Coordinates of C-alpha atoms in Angstrom, one line a residue:
M197 CA 4.8 -46.1 45.4
Y198 CA 2.9 -42.5 45.8
T199 CA -0.7 -43.1 45.6
R200 CA -3.8 -40.8 45.1
A201 CA -4.8 -43.0 48.5
N202 CA -1.5 -41.9 50.1
A203 CA -2.1 -38.2 49.5
T204 CA -5.1 -38.2 51.8
S205 CA -3.2 -40.0 54.7
L206 CA -1.5 -38.9 57.7
Y207 CA 2.1 -39.5 55.4
A208 CA 3.2 -38.0 52.9
P209 CA 6.6 -39.1 50.7
S210 CA 9.4 -37.7 51.8
T211 CA 12.3 -36.8 49.9
A212 CA 15.1 -37.4 52.3
G213 CA 15.8 -40.4 54.6
S214 CA 12.6 -42.8 55.0
L215 CA 10.1 -43.2 52.4
Y216 CA 7.3 -41.5 54.4
A217 CA 7.4 -39.0 56.9
P218 CA 4.6 -37.9 59.3
I219 CA 2.9 -34.6 58.4
T220 CA 3.8 -32.0 61.0
A221 CA 1.5 -29.2 62.5
T222 CA 1.8 -26.0 61.2
P223 CA 1.9 -23.0 63.7
S224 CA -0.8 -21.0 63.6
R225 CA 1.2 -17.9 62.6
P226 CA 4.1 -17.4 60.6
A227 CA 7.2 -17.7 62.7
A228 CA 8.2 -13.6 61.6
T229 CA 5.0 -12.5 62.8
R230 CA 5.2 -14.9 66.1
T231 CA 6.2 -12.7 69.2
T232 CA 5.7 -13.1 73.3
T233 CA 4.0 -10.8 75.8
S234 CA 7.0 -10.1 77.6
H235 CA 9.0 -9.1 74.0
N236 CA 5.7 -6.7 73.1
K237 CA 5.9 -5.4 76.7
K238 CA 9.6 -4.5 76.3
V239 CA 9.1 -2.9 72.5
L240 CA 6.4 -0.8 74.2
K241 CA 8.8 0.7 77.1
A242 CA 11.7 1.2 74.5
E243 CA 9.1 3.1 72.5
A244 CA 7.8 5.2 75.2
K245 CA 11.4 5.8 76.7
A246 CA 12.2 6.9 73.1
Q247 CA 9.1 9.1 72.9
E248 CA 10.2 10.7 76.3
A249 CA 13.6 11.4 75.4
T250 CA 12.3 13.2 72.3
L251 CA 9.7 15.3 74.0
K252 CA 12.3 16.3 76.3
A253 CA 14.6 17.2 73.8
Q254 CA 12.0 19.5 72.2
Q255 CA 11.4 20.9 75.7
A256 CA 15.4 21.9 76.2
E257 CA 15.3 23.1 73.0
R258 CA 12.3 25.6 73.4
K259 CA 13.8 26.5 76.4
A260 CA 17.0 27.3 75.2
Q261 CA 15.5 29.3 72.4
Q262 CA 13.6 31.2 74.8
V263 CA 16.7 32.0 77.1
A264 CA 18.3 32.8 73.7
A265 CA 15.5 35.5 73.1
Q266 CA 15.3 36.8 76.3
E267 CA 19.2 37.4 76.4
D268 CA 18.6 39.2 73.0
A269 CA 16.1 41.3 73.9
K270 CA 18.3 42.5 77.3
M271 CA 21.1 43.1 74.4
K272 CA 18.8 45.4 72.5
E273 CA 17.6 47.4 75.4
K274 CA 20.9 48.3 76.8
I275 CA 22.2 49.1 73.7
R276 CA 19.1 51.4 73.1
R277 CA 19.5 52.7 76.5
E278 CA 22.7 53.5 75.7
S279 CA 22.2 55.3 72.3
M280 CA 19.8 57.7 74.3
R281 CA 22.2 58.7 77.0
Q282 CA 25.6 59.7 74.3
P283 CA 24.6 62.1 71.4
M284 CA 24.6 60.7 68.1
Y285 CA 28.0 63.2 66.9
P286 CA 30.8 64.8 69.2
A287 CA 30.1 68.1 70.9
P288 CA 31.5 70.8 69.0
L289 CA 35.1 72.0 69.6
Y290 CA 35.0 76.1 70.6

């Protein structure tokens, strides 16, 4: 049935159905890595959006820290001024 002569032909023995089945062309790349240009564009857009969102979140966090530091400095200055105005100890009662 299957001889060396058959091995070099365009047909190889098939385990299912007919005795010989044509050899189909194999893709140049494996199916897992095959992607389309539009898919690549979508992936790149999604990555850019994610990076932009991360950058915006970082900027917002920095701004919030800056505002908190300013508020803290204002409160410290206010406390310092109040402490300068009032004596540290009560006035003696004569």
